[in-house]
């Protein structure tokens, strides 16, 4: 049993950012208290009491270094990320993407945190900063679905209204309810080992499906709010509304796939990706939706191969809130108006599991340095991590929007700026992040 010691840092939220920050601090020898409201109180999107629960897709996206998120993940491995350890240990086949068994992934993170001798866990909702008492440094990592009471408290502390956008979740299907006489196994261009199940459609089926998506009943947003969506994760019916061919050139593109029954490329496909270790569940790739539940069953039942699909989870839509970080935060992720209070994760205006965890990782390093009386110099903006820190704390313009990591955010030396030089750019960024880390270690950043 762990002895309760006064924490040097209090963290609220044991999601992707909060657990990563706690781990980084504890590994550097610091005592952490981590508050988590689940399982007593769940958000609208979380279903379990496990830490670092992945609320929607089980993909941590591209694994390749030529891909900016692949680079960010590799930089996090260099920095000994807990989230990357969990992902690598619990990966399942996913073609060119790093895809994880969501249950194994979250259980691994939960156990590592629970068993760490320097992390104390407190269950229950934190409704305001004041309820934490005067406990030194505080990190809020409560995510885009921060509980309403705490969200209101943060709004008062920042003196600034929240920004928001809508994000939605894709359905999960039971594997043995998929008709394998129709759905076929393959990865686009045979990348990976036939990791996806593909439901093929001919032109007539596709057009009828698109029309049904457009006509289906949707869950309404609040009357006074415009339904702003994150462009990288649009509901499938919003894409359908943009034009008849939008889906066929988007998540339903058939390129690199041949239907073995016909020997031809289908007009469009719905791809299903393995969702758990035992391959008993599959999720519908890119099929996040805000259709009403009965409509989802009806419209998705039109997909060849899914006529009798049993859904263990249907799609849903949630309001994500985030703060206007470039105005409110320093490059230490510290609230300018409230020294000693730090924020990390999706609520500071990054988008995605990996990006959220990376902000927790950086916050953990910042806090460890602060405890040693130093200020951590952010990583160079030519690295993926440095570019994200610069985006959330230094972006200009009134229309600040959450971002996935992309090469456009990196400061790219002119001679490396061409697309085909991405690998060289990534290798240079990795060397820089390693040097930056070594510099921190030499200053006494590690335990
Ligand atoms: C509906 C939806 C779908 C998404 N789908 C994807 C996707 O498919 N792929 C992707 O890459 N990203 C997705 N995201 C975006 C983002 O990557 C995730 O939200 C990610 O989990 C954010 O990490 P985080 O650590 O900031 O927050 P979270 O992982 O949500 O962690 C926050 C934690 O704080 C806890 N908490 C909240 N309030 C309190 C309180 N008052 N007291 C104590 N604890 C509290 C929560 O229970 C939670 O455990 C999605 C987001 C949403 C909302």
mmCIF file of C-alpha atoms in Angstrom, residues 62-447:
data_model
loop_
_atom_site.group_PDB
_atom_site.id
_atom_site.type_symbol
_atom_site.label_atom_id
_atom_site.label_comp_id
_atom_site.label_asym_id
_atom_site.label_seq_id
_atom_site.Cartn_x
_atom_site.Cartn_y
_atom_site.Cartn_z
ATOM 1 C CA UNK A 62 0.188 6.776 -39.467
ATOM 2 C CA UNK A 63 3.233 4.832 -38.339
ATOM 3 C CA UNK A 64 5.545 5.971 -41.121
ATOM 4 C CA UNK A 65 8.155 8.663 -40.451
ATOM 5 C CA UNK A 66 7.155 10.419 -43.667
ATOM 6 C CA UNK A 67 3.914 11.153 -41.900
ATOM 7 C CA UNK A 68 3.988 14.007 -39.329
ATOM 8 C CA UNK A 69 2.093 11.992 -36.704
ATOM 9 C CA UNK A 70 4.538 9.114 -37.267
ATOM 10 C CA UNK A 71 7.341 11.548 -36.494
ATOM 11 C CA UNK A 72 5.586 12.871 -33.379
ATOM 12 C CA UNK A 73 5.169 9.316 -32.089
ATOM 13 C CA UNK A 74 8.835 8.534 -32.690
ATOM 14 C CA UNK A 75 9.871 11.725 -30.863
ATOM 15 C CA UNK A 76 7.682 10.636 -27.949
ATOM 16 C CA UNK A 77 9.421 7.245 -27.904
ATOM 17 C CA UNK A 78 12.763 9.063 -27.682
ATOM 18 C CA UNK A 79 11.334 10.898 -24.636
ATOM 19 C CA UNK A 80 10.209 7.619 -23.005
ATOM 20 C CA UNK A 81 6.486 8.153 -23.407
ATOM 21 C CA UNK A 82 4.165 5.906 -21.390
ATOM 22 C CA UNK A 83 1.416 6.232 -24.010
ATOM 23 C CA UNK A 84 3.802 5.043 -26.741
ATOM 24 C CA UNK A 85 4.955 2.117 -24.597
ATOM 25 C CA UNK A 86 1.335 1.102 -24.121
ATOM 26 C CA UNK A 87 0.557 1.507 -27.826
ATOM 27 C CA UNK A 88 3.579 -0.476 -29.001
ATOM 28 C CA UNK A 89 2.887 -3.258 -26.534
ATOM 29 C CA UNK A 90 -0.804 -3.511 -27.451
ATOM 30 C CA UNK A 91 -0.706 -2.886 -31.180
ATOM 31 C CA UNK A 92 -2.940 -4.938 -33.483
ATOM 32 C CA UNK A 93 -2.701 -5.188 -37.291
ATOM 33 C CA UNK A 94 -3.555 -1.874 -38.953
ATOM 34 C CA UNK A 95 -1.822 -1.587 -42.321
ATOM 35 C CA UNK A 96 0.311 1.572 -42.314
ATOM 36 C CA UNK A 97 -1.234 2.835 -39.059
ATOM 37 C CA UNK A 98 -0.426 2.189 -35.394
ATOM 38 C CA UNK A 99 -3.665 0.569 -34.234
ATOM 39 C CA UNK A 100 -4.157 -0.734 -30.692
ATOM 40 C CA UNK A 101 -6.301 -3.164 -28.752
ATOM 41 C CA UNK A 102 -8.159 -0.412 -26.892
ATOM 42 C CA UNK A 103 -8.815 -2.456 -23.753
ATOM 43 C CA UNK A 104 -5.261 -3.790 -23.407
ATOM 44 C CA UNK A 105 -3.872 -0.315 -24.101
ATOM 45 C CA UNK A 106 -5.935 1.423 -21.395
ATOM 46 C CA UNK A 107 -5.411 -1.377 -18.853
ATOM 47 C CA UNK A 108 -1.635 -1.192 -19.358
ATOM 48 C CA UNK A 109 -1.598 2.577 -18.740
ATOM 49 C CA UNK A 110 -3.873 2.173 -15.696
ATOM 50 C CA UNK A 111 -1.640 -0.474 -14.140
ATOM 51 C CA UNK A 112 1.600 1.421 -14.778
ATOM 52 C CA UNK A 113 0.110 4.510 -13.126
ATOM 53 C CA UNK A 114 -1.550 2.648 -10.256
ATOM 54 C CA UNK A 115 1.623 0.697 -9.472
ATOM 55 C CA UNK A 116 3.982 3.651 -9.632
ATOM 56 C CA UNK A 117 5.346 4.299 -6.121
ATOM 57 C CA UNK A 118 5.338 8.082 -6.622
ATOM 58 C CA UNK A 119 1.787 8.459 -7.972
ATOM 59 C CA UNK A 120 -1.177 8.691 -5.627
ATOM 60 C CA UNK A 121 -4.613 8.297 -7.202
ATOM 61 C CA UNK A 122 -7.716 10.073 -5.928
ATOM 62 C CA UNK A 123 -11.091 9.198 -7.419
ATOM 63 C CA UNK A 124 -13.904 11.716 -7.726
ATOM 64 C CA UNK A 125 -14.808 14.839 -9.638
ATOM 65 C CA UNK A 126 -12.898 18.057 -8.991
ATOM 66 C CA UNK A 127 -15.456 20.811 -9.343
ATOM 67 C CA UNK A 128 -13.069 23.734 -8.913
ATOM 68 C CA UNK A 129 -9.401 24.520 -8.386
ATOM 69 C CA UNK A 130 -10.137 25.803 -4.877
ATOM 70 C CA UNK A 131 -11.199 22.301 -3.780
ATOM 71 C CA UNK A 132 -7.621 21.097 -4.348
ATOM 72 C CA UNK A 133 -6.380 23.270 -1.453
ATOM 73 C CA UNK A 134 -3.057 25.106 -1.770
ATOM 74 C CA UNK A 135 -1.002 22.226 -3.062
ATOM 75 C CA UNK A 136 1.717 23.853 -5.096
ATOM 76 C CA UNK A 137 1.784 23.249 -8.829
ATOM 77 C CA UNK A 138 -1.423 22.115 -10.521
ATOM 78 C CA UNK A 139 -1.932 20.676 -14.012
ATOM 79 C CA UNK A 140 -5.416 20.493 -15.528
ATOM 80 C CA UNK A 141 -5.705 17.795 -18.181
ATOM 81 C CA UNK A 142 -9.443 17.215 -18.141
ATOM 82 C CA UNK A 143 -9.873 17.038 -21.897
ATOM 83 C CA UNK A 144 -12.463 18.292 -24.364
ATOM 84 C CA UNK A 145 -15.280 16.902 -22.197
ATOM 85 C CA UNK A 146 -14.194 18.533 -18.924
ATOM 86 C CA UNK A 147 -17.036 18.225 -16.412
ATOM 87 C CA UNK A 148 -19.342 21.279 -16.497
ATOM 88 C CA UNK A 149 -18.537 22.517 -12.948
ATOM 89 C CA UNK A 150 -14.785 22.545 -13.534
ATOM 90 C CA UNK A 151 -15.255 23.994 -17.022
ATOM 91 C CA UNK A 152 -17.148 26.912 -15.493
ATOM 92 C CA UNK A 153 -14.388 27.403 -12.919
ATOM 93 C CA UNK A 154 -11.734 27.493 -15.669
ATOM 94 C CA UNK A 155 -13.841 29.990 -17.602
ATOM 95 C CA UNK A 156 -13.905 32.279 -14.567
ATOM 96 C CA UNK A 157 -10.170 31.859 -13.966
ATOM 97 C CA UNK A 158 -9.245 32.669 -17.547
ATOM 98 C CA UNK A 159 -11.844 35.425 -17.821
ATOM 99 C CA UNK A 160 -12.413 34.132 -21.346
ATOM 100 C CA UNK A 161 -15.252 32.278 -23.081
ATOM 101 C CA UNK A 162 -14.533 28.784 -24.381
ATOM 102 C CA UNK A 163 -14.088 28.023 -28.013
ATOM 103 C CA UNK A 164 -15.735 24.873 -29.267
ATOM 104 C CA UNK A 165 -16.230 22.448 -32.108
ATOM 105 C CA UNK A 166 -18.195 19.238 -32.546
ATOM 106 C CA UNK A 167 -16.524 15.853 -32.748
ATOM 107 C CA UNK A 168 -18.249 12.573 -33.393
ATOM 108 C CA UNK A 169 -17.681 8.869 -32.806
ATOM 109 C CA UNK A 170 -17.828 5.977 -35.284
ATOM 110 C CA UNK A 171 -19.781 2.753 -34.601
ATOM 111 C CA UNK A 172 -18.273 -0.621 -33.615
ATOM 112 C CA UNK A 173 -19.634 -3.868 -35.049
ATOM 113 C CA UNK A 174 -19.445 -7.473 -33.789
ATOM 114 C CA UNK A 175 -17.156 -9.404 -36.143
ATOM 115 C CA UNK A 176 -19.373 -12.479 -36.418
ATOM 116 C CA UNK A 177 -22.316 -10.379 -37.574
ATOM 117 C CA UNK A 178 -20.389 -9.245 -40.695
ATOM 118 C CA UNK A 179 -21.207 -11.230 -43.851
ATOM 119 C CA UNK A 180 -17.811 -12.527 -44.996
ATOM 120 C CA UNK A 181 -19.292 -13.822 -48.250
ATOM 121 C CA UNK A 182 -19.396 -10.162 -49.238
ATOM 122 C CA UNK A 183 -16.850 -8.285 -47.082
ATOM 123 C CA UNK A 184 -13.274 -9.170 -48.082
ATOM 124 C CA UNK A 185 -9.950 -8.875 -46.281
ATOM 125 C CA UNK A 186 -7.343 -6.547 -47.790
ATOM 126 C CA UNK A 187 -5.286 -3.454 -47.091
ATOM 127 C CA UNK A 188 -5.070 -0.727 -49.712
ATOM 128 C CA UNK A 189 -2.243 -1.555 -52.129
ATOM 129 C CA UNK A 190 -1.584 -4.688 -50.029
ATOM 130 C CA UNK A 191 0.141 -2.563 -47.337
ATOM 131 C CA UNK A 192 0.216 -4.596 -44.117
ATOM 132 C CA UNK A 193 -1.318 -8.054 -44.046
ATOM 133 C CA UNK A 194 -4.874 -7.745 -45.318
ATOM 134 C CA UNK A 195 -5.709 -5.977 -42.094
ATOM 135 C CA UNK A 196 -9.075 -4.454 -43.025
ATOM 136 C CA UNK A 197 -12.468 -5.883 -43.871
ATOM 137 C CA UNK A 198 -13.860 -4.127 -46.941
ATOM 138 C CA UNK A 199 -17.549 -3.865 -47.779
ATOM 139 C CA UNK A 200 -17.720 -3.172 -51.536
ATOM 140 C CA UNK A 201 -20.404 -1.108 -53.264
ATOM 141 C CA UNK A 202 -21.285 -0.693 -56.908
ATOM 142 C CA UNK A 203 -22.347 2.705 -58.248
ATOM 143 C CA UNK A 204 -26.099 2.183 -57.648
ATOM 144 C CA UNK A 205 -25.561 0.948 -54.095
ATOM 145 C CA UNK A 206 -23.230 3.862 -53.375
ATOM 146 C CA UNK A 207 -25.610 6.504 -54.713
ATOM 147 C CA UNK A 208 -28.568 5.068 -52.798
ATOM 148 C CA UNK A 209 -26.415 5.005 -49.652
ATOM 149 C CA UNK A 210 -25.292 8.632 -50.060
ATOM 150 C CA UNK A 211 -28.910 9.717 -50.604
ATOM 151 C CA UNK A 212 -29.965 7.847 -47.439
ATOM 152 C CA UNK A 213 -27.196 9.497 -45.418
ATOM 153 C CA UNK A 214 -28.283 12.942 -46.561
ATOM 154 C CA UNK A 215 -31.967 12.289 -45.835
ATOM 155 C CA UNK A 216 -31.491 10.540 -42.460
ATOM 156 C CA UNK A 217 -32.587 12.219 -39.229
ATOM 157 C CA UNK A 218 -29.671 13.763 -37.301
ATOM 158 C CA UNK A 219 -29.211 14.770 -33.671
ATOM 159 C CA UNK A 220 -29.559 18.555 -33.532
ATOM 160 C CA UNK A 221 -26.929 20.845 -32.003
ATOM 161 C CA UNK A 222 -27.991 23.409 -29.409
ATOM 162 C CA UNK A 223 -30.184 26.038 -31.036
ATOM 163 C CA UNK A 224 -27.850 28.965 -30.414
ATOM 164 C CA UNK A 225 -24.733 27.191 -31.650
ATOM 165 C CA UNK A 226 -23.470 26.769 -35.162
ATOM 166 C CA UNK A 227 -22.522 23.104 -35.748
ATOM 167 C CA UNK A 228 -18.763 23.692 -36.278
ATOM 168 C CA UNK A 229 -16.985 20.420 -37.041
ATOM 169 C CA UNK A 230 -13.316 19.514 -37.029
ATOM 170 C CA UNK A 231 -12.410 19.213 -40.722
ATOM 171 C CA UNK A 232 -10.208 16.154 -40.113
ATOM 172 C CA UNK A 233 -13.055 14.203 -38.476
ATOM 173 C CA UNK A 234 -16.282 15.215 -40.230
ATOM 174 C CA UNK A 235 -19.462 13.208 -39.673
ATOM 175 C CA UNK A 236 -20.047 10.929 -42.638
ATOM 176 C CA UNK A 237 -23.371 12.568 -43.493
ATOM 177 C CA UNK A 238 -21.767 16.038 -43.530
ATOM 178 C CA UNK A 239 -19.319 14.717 -46.133
ATOM 179 C CA UNK A 240 -22.226 13.215 -48.076
ATOM 180 C CA UNK A 241 -23.979 16.594 -48.054
ATOM 181 C CA UNK A 242 -20.927 18.214 -49.667
ATOM 182 C CA UNK A 243 -21.441 16.312 -52.903
ATOM 183 C CA UNK A 244 -22.307 12.902 -54.320
ATOM 184 C CA UNK A 245 -18.659 11.924 -54.864
ATOM 185 C CA UNK A 246 -17.113 13.351 -51.684
ATOM 186 C CA UNK A 247 -17.200 10.031 -49.817
ATOM 187 C CA UNK A 248 -15.980 8.051 -52.826
ATOM 188 C CA UNK A 249 -12.891 10.288 -52.815
ATOM 189 C CA UNK A 250 -12.691 10.273 -49.006
ATOM 190 C CA UNK A 251 -13.127 7.454 -46.461
ATOM 191 C CA UNK A 252 -14.917 5.259 -49.032
ATOM 192 C CA UNK A 253 -12.268 5.525 -51.738
ATOM 193 C CA UNK A 254 -11.726 2.145 -53.389
ATOM 194 C CA UNK A 255 -8.158 2.769 -54.582
ATOM 195 C CA UNK A 256 -5.705 -0.095 -54.129
ATOM 196 C CA UNK A 257 -8.512 -2.623 -53.507
ATOM 197 C CA UNK A 258 -9.821 -5.440 -55.710
ATOM 198 C CA UNK A 259 -13.007 -7.330 -54.824
ATOM 199 C CA UNK A 260 -12.052 -11.046 -55.103
ATOM 200 C CA UNK A 261 -15.628 -11.959 -56.067
ATOM 201 C CA UNK A 262 -15.572 -9.796 -59.204
ATOM 202 C CA UNK A 263 -11.830 -9.322 -59.806
ATOM 203 C CA UNK A 264 -12.621 -5.590 -60.164
ATOM 204 C CA UNK A 265 -12.127 -2.442 -58.162
ATOM 205 C CA UNK A 266 -15.454 -1.599 -56.438
ATOM 206 C CA UNK A 267 -17.032 1.822 -56.976
ATOM 207 C CA UNK A 268 -16.645 2.529 -53.243
ATOM 208 C CA UNK A 269 -15.857 0.612 -50.038
ATOM 209 C CA UNK A 270 -16.627 0.873 -46.343
ATOM 210 C CA UNK A 271 -13.531 -0.233 -44.432
ATOM 211 C CA UNK A 272 -13.714 -1.955 -41.062
ATOM 212 C CA UNK A 273 -10.664 -2.065 -38.806
ATOM 213 C CA UNK A 274 -9.900 -4.620 -36.091
ATOM 214 C CA UNK A 275 -10.771 -3.045 -32.751
ATOM 215 C CA UNK A 276 -9.564 -5.555 -30.152
ATOM 216 C CA UNK A 277 -6.841 -8.164 -29.700
ATOM 217 C CA UNK A 278 -9.088 -11.139 -30.418
ATOM 218 C CA UNK A 279 -10.573 -9.552 -33.540
ATOM 219 C CA UNK A 280 -14.131 -9.995 -32.272
ATOM 220 C CA UNK A 281 -14.929 -6.310 -32.833
ATOM 221 C CA UNK A 282 -14.405 -4.049 -35.843
ATOM 222 C CA UNK A 283 -14.891 -0.306 -36.135
ATOM 223 C CA UNK A 284 -16.157 1.537 -39.183
ATOM 224 C CA UNK A 285 -13.238 3.645 -40.403
ATOM 225 C CA UNK A 286 -14.155 7.292 -40.959
ATOM 226 C CA UNK A 287 -17.828 6.664 -40.150
ATOM 227 C CA UNK A 288 -18.236 9.055 -37.252
ATOM 228 C CA UNK A 289 -21.843 10.183 -37.329
ATOM 229 C CA UNK A 290 -24.539 12.247 -35.674
ATOM 230 C CA UNK A 291 -27.461 10.336 -37.171
ATOM 231 C CA UNK A 292 -30.092 9.261 -34.635
ATOM 232 C CA UNK A 293 -29.570 5.693 -33.391
ATOM 233 C CA UNK A 294 -32.434 3.954 -35.284
ATOM 234 C CA UNK A 295 -31.339 5.787 -38.446
ATOM 235 C CA UNK A 296 -27.770 4.507 -38.048
ATOM 236 C CA UNK A 297 -29.020 0.917 -37.886
ATOM 237 C CA UNK A 298 -31.234 1.442 -40.921
ATOM 238 C CA UNK A 299 -28.740 3.332 -43.114
ATOM 239 C CA UNK A 300 -25.638 1.291 -42.181
ATOM 240 C CA UNK A 301 -27.711 -1.850 -42.816
ATOM 241 C CA UNK A 302 -27.704 -0.803 -46.504
ATOM 242 C CA UNK A 303 -23.941 -1.469 -46.652
ATOM 243 C CA UNK A 304 -23.283 -4.789 -48.440
ATOM 244 C CA UNK A 305 -21.933 -7.174 -45.809
ATOM 245 C CA UNK A 306 -23.474 -5.242 -42.896
ATOM 246 C CA UNK A 307 -27.133 -6.134 -43.540
ATOM 247 C CA UNK A 308 -27.288 -8.039 -40.256
ATOM 248 C CA UNK A 309 -24.599 -6.137 -38.370
ATOM 249 C CA UNK A 310 -24.863 -6.073 -34.575
ATOM 250 C CA UNK A 311 -23.563 -2.801 -33.190
ATOM 251 C CA UNK A 312 -21.865 -2.821 -29.781
ATOM 252 C CA UNK A 313 -21.529 0.941 -29.983
ATOM 253 C CA UNK A 314 -23.341 3.383 -32.224
ATOM 254 C CA UNK A 315 -21.943 6.714 -33.377
ATOM 255 C CA UNK A 316 -22.545 9.921 -31.422
ATOM 256 C CA UNK A 317 -21.621 13.588 -31.430
ATOM 257 C CA UNK A 318 -20.007 15.643 -28.649
ATOM 258 C CA UNK A 319 -19.134 19.244 -28.071
ATOM 259 C CA UNK A 320 -15.403 19.726 -27.575
ATOM 260 C CA UNK A 321 -14.323 22.790 -25.705
ATOM 261 C CA UNK A 322 -10.885 24.331 -25.790
ATOM 262 C CA UNK A 323 -9.312 27.520 -24.523
ATOM 263 C CA UNK A 324 -7.762 30.341 -26.525
ATOM 264 C CA UNK A 325 -4.260 29.149 -25.630
ATOM 265 C CA UNK A 326 -2.123 31.568 -27.669
ATOM 266 C CA UNK A 327 -3.567 34.406 -25.589
ATOM 267 C CA UNK A 328 -3.928 32.623 -22.256
ATOM 268 C CA UNK A 329 -0.864 30.347 -21.943
ATOM 269 C CA UNK A 330 2.897 30.870 -21.826
ATOM 270 C CA UNK A 331 5.182 28.482 -23.708
ATOM 271 C CA UNK A 332 5.384 26.563 -20.406
ATOM 272 C CA UNK A 333 1.612 25.839 -20.778
ATOM 273 C CA UNK A 334 1.118 27.962 -17.651
ATOM 274 C CA UNK A 335 -1.862 30.266 -17.323
ATOM 275 C CA UNK A 336 -0.436 33.781 -17.645
ATOM 276 C CA UNK A 337 -3.047 35.157 -15.242
ATOM 277 C CA UNK A 338 -2.481 32.422 -12.645
ATOM 278 C CA UNK A 339 1.145 31.349 -12.141
ATOM 279 C CA UNK A 340 1.451 27.776 -10.901
ATOM 280 C CA UNK A 341 -1.620 26.587 -12.855
ATOM 281 C CA UNK A 342 -0.813 24.626 -16.024
ATOM 282 C CA UNK A 343 -3.026 23.071 -18.718
ATOM 283 C CA UNK A 344 -2.396 20.255 -21.199
ATOM 284 C CA UNK A 345 -4.142 17.915 -23.627
ATOM 285 C CA UNK A 346 -6.867 18.523 -26.129
ATOM 286 C CA UNK A 347 -8.381 21.407 -24.126
ATOM 287 C CA UNK A 348 -5.415 23.635 -25.057
ATOM 288 C CA UNK A 349 -6.158 23.354 -28.771
ATOM 289 C CA UNK A 350 -4.437 20.302 -30.168
ATOM 290 C CA UNK A 351 -6.488 17.575 -31.831
ATOM 291 C CA UNK A 352 -5.945 13.821 -31.572
ATOM 292 C CA UNK A 353 -4.865 11.162 -29.107
ATOM 293 C CA UNK A 354 -1.164 11.403 -29.919
ATOM 294 C CA UNK A 355 -1.114 15.193 -29.924
ATOM 295 C CA UNK A 356 -2.991 15.328 -26.592
ATOM 296 C CA UNK A 357 -0.576 12.850 -24.990
ATOM 297 C CA UNK A 358 2.406 14.770 -26.371
ATOM 298 C CA UNK A 359 1.215 17.936 -24.632
ATOM 299 C CA UNK A 360 1.003 15.953 -21.370
ATOM 300 C CA UNK A 361 4.529 14.726 -21.956
ATOM 301 C CA UNK A 362 5.819 18.254 -22.488
ATOM 302 C CA UNK A 363 3.884 19.551 -19.445
ATOM 303 C CA UNK A 364 5.419 16.807 -17.296
ATOM 304 C CA UNK A 365 8.906 17.865 -18.366
ATOM 305 C CA UNK A 366 8.118 21.561 -17.804
ATOM 306 C CA UNK A 367 6.804 20.857 -14.293
ATOM 307 C CA UNK A 368 9.807 18.708 -13.398
ATOM 308 C CA UNK A 369 12.107 21.559 -14.394
ATOM 309 C CA UNK A 370 9.999 24.100 -12.494
ATOM 310 C CA UNK A 371 10.371 21.988 -9.362
ATOM 311 C CA UNK A 372 14.126 22.293 -9.857
ATOM 312 C CA UNK A 373 13.826 26.064 -10.177
ATOM 313 C CA UNK A 374 14.372 26.133 -13.933
ATOM 314 C CA UNK A 375 12.378 26.998 -17.031
ATOM 315 C CA UNK A 376 12.324 24.365 -19.781
ATOM 316 C CA UNK A 377 13.243 25.710 -23.195
ATOM 317 C CA UNK A 378 10.621 24.336 -25.656
ATOM 318 C CA UNK A 379 11.910 21.860 -28.272
ATOM 319 C CA UNK A 380 12.997 23.420 -31.583
ATOM 320 C CA UNK A 381 10.067 24.269 -33.909
ATOM 321 C CA UNK A 382 11.663 22.033 -36.535
ATOM 322 C CA UNK A 383 10.586 19.036 -34.399
ATOM 323 C CA UNK A 384 6.978 17.831 -34.307
ATOM 324 C CA UNK A 385 6.697 18.398 -30.537
ATOM 325 C CA UNK A 386 8.241 21.867 -30.750
ATOM 326 C CA UNK A 387 5.948 22.768 -33.648
ATOM 327 C CA UNK A 388 2.853 21.808 -31.645
ATOM 328 C CA UNK A 389 3.980 23.788 -28.592
ATOM 329 C CA UNK A 390 4.548 26.761 -30.865
ATOM 330 C CA UNK A 391 1.120 26.316 -32.470
ATOM 331 C CA UNK A 392 -0.808 26.293 -29.194
ATOM 332 C CA UNK A 393 1.132 29.031 -27.481
ATOM 333 C CA UNK A 394 2.314 31.210 -30.334
ATOM 334 C CA UNK A 395 -0.309 31.021 -33.098
ATOM 335 C CA UNK A 396 -1.452 34.395 -34.322
ATOM 336 C CA UNK A 397 -4.831 35.456 -35.639
ATOM 337 C CA UNK A 398 -8.216 35.527 -33.983
ATOM 338 C CA UNK A 399 -9.408 32.238 -35.474
ATOM 339 C CA UNK A 400 -7.352 29.821 -33.378
ATOM 340 C CA UNK A 401 -8.372 26.253 -34.188
ATOM 341 C CA UNK A 402 -7.252 22.857 -32.826
ATOM 342 C CA UNK A 403 -4.734 21.134 -35.069
ATOM 343 C CA UNK A 404 -3.489 17.681 -35.788
ATOM 344 C CA UNK A 405 0.268 17.666 -36.203
ATOM 345 C CA UNK A 406 1.244 18.227 -39.847
ATOM 346 C CA UNK A 407 4.438 19.135 -41.662
ATOM 347 C CA UNK A 408 3.002 22.588 -42.358
ATOM 348 C CA UNK A 409 3.422 23.436 -38.650
ATOM 349 C CA UNK A 410 7.122 22.527 -38.600
ATOM 350 C CA UNK A 411 9.780 25.135 -39.250
ATOM 351 C CA UNK A 412 11.398 23.558 -42.279
ATOM 352 C CA UNK A 413 14.887 24.518 -43.496
ATOM 353 C CA UNK A 414 14.571 25.693 -47.126
ATOM 354 C CA UNK A 415 16.714 22.923 -48.588
ATOM 355 C CA UNK A 416 14.425 20.310 -47.009
ATOM 356 C CA UNK A 417 11.067 21.818 -47.844
ATOM 357 C CA UNK A 418 10.089 19.572 -50.745
ATOM 358 C CA UNK A 419 7.586 16.832 -50.082
ATOM 359 C CA UNK A 420 9.910 14.039 -51.145
ATOM 360 C CA UNK A 421 12.478 15.144 -48.517
ATOM 361 C CA UNK A 422 10.157 14.326 -45.598
ATOM 362 C CA UNK A 423 12.217 11.409 -44.437
ATOM 363 C CA UNK A 424 15.314 13.597 -44.236
ATOM 364 C CA UNK A 425 13.314 16.195 -42.353
ATOM 365 C CA UNK A 426 12.028 13.566 -39.921
ATOM 366 C CA UNK A 427 15.513 12.193 -39.309
ATOM 367 C CA UNK A 428 16.804 15.681 -38.608
ATOM 368 C CA UNK A 429 13.905 16.329 -36.208
ATOM 369 C CA UNK A 430 14.642 13.084 -34.357
ATOM 370 C CA UNK A 431 18.302 14.025 -33.961
ATOM 371 C CA UNK A 432 17.205 17.429 -32.636
ATOM 372 C CA UNK A 433 14.740 16.034 -30.132
ATOM 373 C CA UNK A 434 17.373 13.596 -28.862
ATOM 374 C CA UNK A 435 19.895 16.452 -28.497
ATOM 375 C CA UNK A 436 17.275 18.619 -26.756
ATOM 376 C CA UNK A 437 16.520 15.788 -24.344
ATOM 377 C CA UNK A 438 20.195 15.149 -23.669
ATOM 378 C CA UNK A 439 20.645 18.864 -22.980
ATOM 379 C CA UNK A 440 17.826 18.679 -20.419
ATOM 380 C CA UNK A 441 19.290 15.563 -18.826
ATOM 381 C CA UNK A 442 22.700 17.232 -18.574
ATOM 382 C CA UNK A 443 21.013 20.127 -16.742
ATOM 383 C CA UNK A 444 19.723 17.583 -14.211
ATOM 384 C CA UNK A 445 16.257 17.000 -15.710
ATOM 385 C CA UNK A 446 16.145 13.302 -14.827
ATOM 386 C CA UNK A 447 15.908 11.611 -11.453
#
